[in-house]
């Protein structure tokens, strides 16, 4: 089916069609800006329902993002017009998994989710994590390592 978020975000790179695809994604309940760089074989489960992604995000190949995920600023309560945000963006490395309801939030620099890492369901991740690490909880802490990849 063409009207799946996975297919629509692939159209973002085309000027007119990309704008229409972005609007459709929004109507489907996701906020994935056209400035987000999305690799190959990225999967948004449940059609990305409730997904919100910061505009300065890079999502590498083979990443899986579940419904209700937020990737964004931890200091959004501050007025952007009165201060210069120090957050540079997010990098979700190849093979990472961000599970349902998880939040990846940053205030400063680049927040990186390592290759094949997992952010558990409903976790609130506030810092970068390494390859194959599994983080969960509020705030998120290291709970294990992936040995299945």
PDB file of C-alpha atoms in Angstrom:
ATOM      1  CA  UNK A   1       0.000   0.000   0.000  1.00  0.00           C
ATOM      2  CA  UNK A   2       1.425   3.388  -1.014  1.00  0.00           C
ATOM      3  CA  UNK A   3      -0.090   5.336   1.892  1.00  0.00           C
ATOM      4  CA  UNK A   4       2.282   4.006   4.508  1.00  0.00           C
ATOM      5  CA  UNK A   5       4.629   6.341   6.337  1.00  0.00           C
ATOM      6  CA  UNK A   6       7.577   4.119   5.338  1.00  0.00           C
ATOM      7  CA  UNK A   7       6.772   4.792   1.670  1.00  0.00           C
ATOM      8  CA  UNK A   8       5.761   8.433   2.023  1.00  0.00           C
ATOM      9  CA  UNK A   9       9.010   9.570   3.691  1.00  0.00           C
ATOM     10  CA  UNK A  10      10.916   8.182   0.702  1.00  0.00           C
ATOM     11  CA  UNK A  11       9.115  10.796  -1.421  1.00  0.00           C
ATOM     12  CA  UNK A  12      10.343  13.715   0.737  1.00  0.00           C
ATOM     13  CA  UNK A  13      13.354  14.309  -1.536  1.00  0.00           C
ATOM     14  CA  UNK A  14      11.142  15.341  -4.457  1.00  0.00           C
ATOM     15  CA  UNK A  15      10.079  19.032  -4.312  1.00  0.00           C
ATOM     16  CA  UNK A  16       6.332  19.047  -5.008  1.00  0.00           C
ATOM     17  CA  UNK A  17       5.520  15.414  -4.255  1.00  0.00           C
ATOM     18  CA  UNK A  18       7.640  15.612  -1.087  1.00  0.00           C
ATOM     19  CA  UNK A  19       5.599  18.493   0.300  1.00  0.00           C
ATOM     20  CA  UNK A  20       2.380  16.611  -0.345  1.00  0.00           C
ATOM     21  CA  UNK A  21       3.830  13.451   1.242  1.00  0.00           C
ATOM     22  CA  UNK A  22       4.832  15.456   4.334  1.00  0.00           C
ATOM     23  CA  UNK A  23       1.286  16.810   4.704  1.00  0.00           C
ATOM     24  CA  UNK A  24      -0.170  13.308   4.385  1.00  0.00           C
ATOM     25  CA  UNK A  25       2.252  11.990   7.041  1.00  0.00           C
ATOM     26  CA  UNK A  26       1.081  14.787   9.351  1.00  0.00           C
ATOM     27  CA  UNK A  27      -2.570  13.909   8.715  1.00  0.00           C
ATOM     28  CA  UNK A  28      -1.740  10.291   9.585  1.00  0.00           C
ATOM     29  CA  UNK A  29      -0.611  11.422  13.039  1.00  0.00           C
ATOM     30  CA  UNK A  30       3.174  11.716  12.743  1.00  0.00           C
ATOM     31  CA  UNK A  31       5.508  14.703  12.686  1.00  0.00           C
ATOM     32  CA  UNK A  32       8.562  13.724  10.655  1.00  0.00           C
ATOM     33  CA  UNK A  33       9.952  16.893   9.033  1.00  0.00           C
ATOM     34  CA  UNK A  34      11.346  16.793   5.514  1.00  0.00           C
ATOM     35  CA  UNK A  35      14.751  17.878   6.863  1.00  0.00           C
ATOM     36  CA  UNK A  36      15.147  14.537   8.674  1.00  0.00           C
ATOM     37  CA  UNK A  37      17.676  12.386   6.814  1.00  0.00           C
ATOM     38  CA  UNK A  38      16.263   8.872   6.576  1.00  0.00           C
ATOM     39  CA  UNK A  39      18.353   5.887   5.474  1.00  0.00           C
ATOM     40  CA  UNK A  40      17.320   2.724   3.677  1.00  0.00           C
ATOM     41  CA  UNK A  41      15.034   0.097   5.205  1.00  0.00           C
ATOM     42  CA  UNK A  42      13.902   2.351   8.060  1.00  0.00           C
ATOM     43  CA  UNK A  43      10.675   0.981   9.505  1.00  0.00           C
ATOM     44  CA  UNK A  44       8.048   3.039  11.312  1.00  0.00           C
ATOM     45  CA  UNK A  45       5.757   0.504  12.972  1.00  0.00           C
ATOM     46  CA  UNK A  46       2.009   1.067  13.274  1.00  0.00           C
ATOM     47  CA  UNK A  47       2.343   3.713  10.553  1.00  0.00           C
ATOM     48  CA  UNK A  48       4.310   5.990  12.900  1.00  0.00           C
ATOM     49  CA  UNK A  49       1.255   6.889  14.960  1.00  0.00           C
ATOM     50  CA  UNK A  50       2.249   9.591  17.441  1.00  0.00           C
ATOM     51  CA  UNK A  51       5.875   9.786  16.300  1.00  0.00           C
ATOM     52  CA  UNK A  52       7.529  13.204  16.644  1.00  0.00           C
ATOM     53  CA  UNK A  53      11.080  13.690  15.328  1.00  0.00           C
ATOM     54  CA  UNK A  54      13.324  16.741  15.682  1.00  0.00           C
ATOM     55  CA  UNK A  55      14.144  18.434  12.381  1.00  0.00           C
ATOM     56  CA  UNK A  56      17.925  17.975  12.888  1.00  0.00           C
ATOM     57  CA  UNK A  57      17.860  14.190  13.007  1.00  0.00           C
ATOM     58  CA  UNK A  58      19.749  11.612  10.982  1.00  0.00           C
ATOM     59  CA  UNK A  59      18.284   8.108  10.923  1.00  0.00           C
ATOM     60  CA  UNK A  60      20.680   5.585   9.410  1.00  0.00           C
ATOM     61  CA  UNK A  61      19.820   2.324   7.605  1.00  0.00           C
ATOM     62  CA  UNK A  62      17.842  -0.560   9.135  1.00  0.00           C
ATOM     63  CA  UNK A  63      16.473   1.431  12.085  1.00  0.00           C
ATOM     64  CA  UNK A  64      13.097   0.510  13.568  1.00  0.00           C
ATOM     65  CA  UNK A  65      11.021   3.202  15.291  1.00  0.00           C
ATOM     66  CA  UNK A  66       7.837   2.187  17.067  1.00  0.00           C
ATOM     67  CA  UNK A  67       4.658   4.205  17.658  1.00  0.00           C
ATOM     68  CA  UNK A  68       4.575   7.056  20.154  1.00  0.00           C
ATOM     69  CA  UNK A  69       8.308   7.818  19.968  1.00  0.00           C
ATOM     70  CA  UNK A  70       9.556  11.367  20.533  1.00  0.00           C
ATOM     71  CA  UNK A  71      13.013  12.542  19.474  1.00  0.00           C
ATOM     72  CA  UNK A  72      13.420  16.160  20.470  1.00  0.00           C
ATOM     73  CA  UNK A  73      14.589  18.941  22.750  1.00  0.00           C
ATOM     74  CA  UNK A  74      14.663  18.435  26.497  1.00  0.00           C
ATOM     75  CA  UNK A  75      14.495  22.199  27.016  1.00  0.00           C
ATOM     76  CA  UNK A  76      11.509  22.998  24.801  1.00  0.00           C
ATOM     77  CA  UNK A  77      10.023  25.024  27.646  1.00  0.00           C
ATOM     78  CA  UNK A  78      12.619  27.734  26.922  1.00  0.00           C
ATOM     79  CA  UNK A  79      11.781  30.484  24.468  1.00  0.00           C
ATOM     80  CA  UNK A  80      13.897  29.917  21.333  1.00  0.00           C
ATOM     81  CA  UNK A  81      13.723  33.634  20.564  1.00  0.00           C
ATOM     82  CA  UNK A  82      15.427  34.584  23.845  1.00  0.00           C
ATOM     83  CA  UNK A  83      18.281  32.074  23.831  1.00  0.00           C
ATOM     84  CA  UNK A  84      20.299  30.115  21.307  1.00  0.00           C
ATOM     85  CA  UNK A  85      19.575  26.391  21.692  1.00  0.00           C
ATOM     86  CA  UNK A  86      22.766  24.375  22.185  1.00  0.00           C
ATOM     87  CA  UNK A  87      21.264  21.179  20.779  1.00  0.00           C
ATOM     88  CA  UNK A  88      22.816  20.294  17.427  1.00  0.00           C
ATOM     89  CA  UNK A  89      20.673  17.268  16.671  1.00  0.00           C
ATOM     90  CA  UNK A  90      20.310  13.514  16.872  1.00  0.00           C
ATOM     91  CA  UNK A  91      21.911  10.559  15.108  1.00  0.00           C
ATOM     92  CA  UNK A  92      20.171   7.204  15.236  1.00  0.00           C
ATOM     93  CA  UNK A  93      22.794   4.698  14.084  1.00  0.00           C
ATOM     94  CA  UNK A  94      22.350   1.666  11.847  1.00  0.00           C
ATOM     95  CA  UNK A  95      20.188  -1.116  13.267  1.00  0.00           C
ATOM     96  CA  UNK A  96      19.017   0.792  16.351  1.00  0.00           C
ATOM     97  CA  UNK A  97      15.565   0.189  17.839  1.00  0.00           C
ATOM     98  CA  UNK A  98      13.519   2.835  19.606  1.00  0.00           C
ATOM     99  CA  UNK A  99      10.572   1.097  21.248  1.00  0.00           C
ATOM    100  CA  UNK A 100       7.002   2.265  21.795  1.00  0.00           C
ATOM    101  CA  UNK A 101       6.554   5.446  23.803  1.00  0.00           C
ATOM    102  CA  UNK A 102      10.270   6.093  24.249  1.00  0.00           C
ATOM    103  CA  UNK A 103      11.635   9.636  24.379  1.00  0.00           C
ATOM    104  CA  UNK A 104      15.123  10.583  23.235  1.00  0.00           C
ATOM    105  CA  UNK A 105      15.670  14.105  24.534  1.00  0.00           C
ATOM    106  CA  UNK A 106      18.676  16.412  24.316  1.00  0.00           C
ATOM    107  CA  UNK A 107      19.800  19.823  25.506  1.00  0.00           C
ATOM    108  CA  UNK A 108      23.333  20.155  24.175  1.00  0.00           C
ATOM    109  CA  UNK A 109      25.458  18.854  21.317  1.00  0.00           C
ATOM    110  CA  UNK A 110      24.580  15.753  19.346  1.00  0.00           C
ATOM    111  CA  UNK A 111      22.688  12.900  20.978  1.00  0.00           C
ATOM    112  CA  UNK A 112      23.610   9.563  19.414  1.00  0.00           C
ATOM    113  CA  UNK A 113      21.873   6.210  19.711  1.00  0.00           C
ATOM    114  CA  UNK A 114      24.599   3.677  18.899  1.00  0.00           C
ATOM    115  CA  UNK A 115      24.595   0.996  16.246  1.00  0.00           C
ATOM    116  CA  UNK A 116      22.193  -1.861  17.089  1.00  0.00           C
ATOM    117  CA  UNK A 117      21.303  -0.167  20.411  1.00  0.00           C
ATOM    118  CA  UNK A 118      17.842  -0.368  21.977  1.00  0.00           C
ATOM    119  CA  UNK A 119      15.870   2.297  23.817  1.00  0.00           C
ATOM    120  CA  UNK A 120      13.225   0.327  25.737  1.00  0.00           C
ATOM    121  CA  UNK A 121       9.514   1.085  25.735  1.00  0.00           C
ATOM    122  CA  UNK A 122       8.573   4.261  27.617  1.00  0.00           C
ATOM    123  CA  UNK A 123      12.215   5.018  28.482  1.00  0.00           C
ATOM    124  CA  UNK A 124      13.383   8.634  28.690  1.00  0.00           C
ATOM    125  CA  UNK A 125      16.898   8.777  27.249  1.00  0.00           C
ATOM    126  CA  UNK A 126      18.790  11.995  28.030  1.00  0.00           C
ATOM    127  CA  UNK A 127      22.292  11.197  26.729  1.00  0.00           C
ATOM    128  CA  UNK A 128      24.146   9.362  23.984  1.00  0.00           C
ATOM    129  CA  UNK A 129      24.435   5.589  24.168  1.00  0.00           C
ATOM    130  CA  UNK A 130      26.894   3.136  22.656  1.00  0.00           C
ATOM    131  CA  UNK A 131      26.581   0.242  20.227  1.00  0.00           C
ATOM    132  CA  UNK A 132      24.447  -2.765  21.243  1.00  0.00           C
ATOM    133  CA  UNK A 133      23.500  -1.182  24.561  1.00  0.00           C
ATOM    134  CA  UNK A 134      19.970  -1.563  25.950  1.00  0.00           C
ATOM    135  CA  UNK A 135      18.661   1.395  27.945  1.00  0.00           C
ATOM    136  CA  UNK A 136      15.411   1.595  29.844  1.00  0.00           C
ATOM    137  CA  UNK A 137      13.706   3.441  32.662  1.00  0.00           C
ATOM    138  CA  UNK A 138      13.030   7.051  33.608  1.00  0.00           C
ATOM    139  CA  UNK A 139      15.560   8.492  33.312  1.00  0.00           C
ATOM    140  CA  UNK A 140      17.044   5.741  31.152  1.00  0.00           C
ATOM    141  CA  UNK A 141      20.005   3.747  32.421  1.00  0.00           C
ATOM    142  CA  UNK A 142      22.010   0.871  30.968  1.00  0.00           C
ATOM    143  CA  UNK A 143      20.170  -2.401  31.566  1.00  0.00           C
ATOM    144  CA  UNK A 144      22.063  -4.762  29.258  1.00  0.00           C
ATOM    145  CA  UNK A 145      23.648  -5.507  25.910  1.00  0.00           C
ATOM    146  CA  UNK A 146      22.285  -7.049  22.733  1.00  0.00           C
ATOM    147  CA  UNK A 147      23.820 -10.379  21.835  1.00  0.00           C
ATOM    148  CA  UNK A 148      21.365 -11.197  19.041  1.00  0.00           C
ATOM    149  CA  UNK A 149      23.098  -9.087  16.369  1.00  0.00           C
TER     150      UNK A 149
END
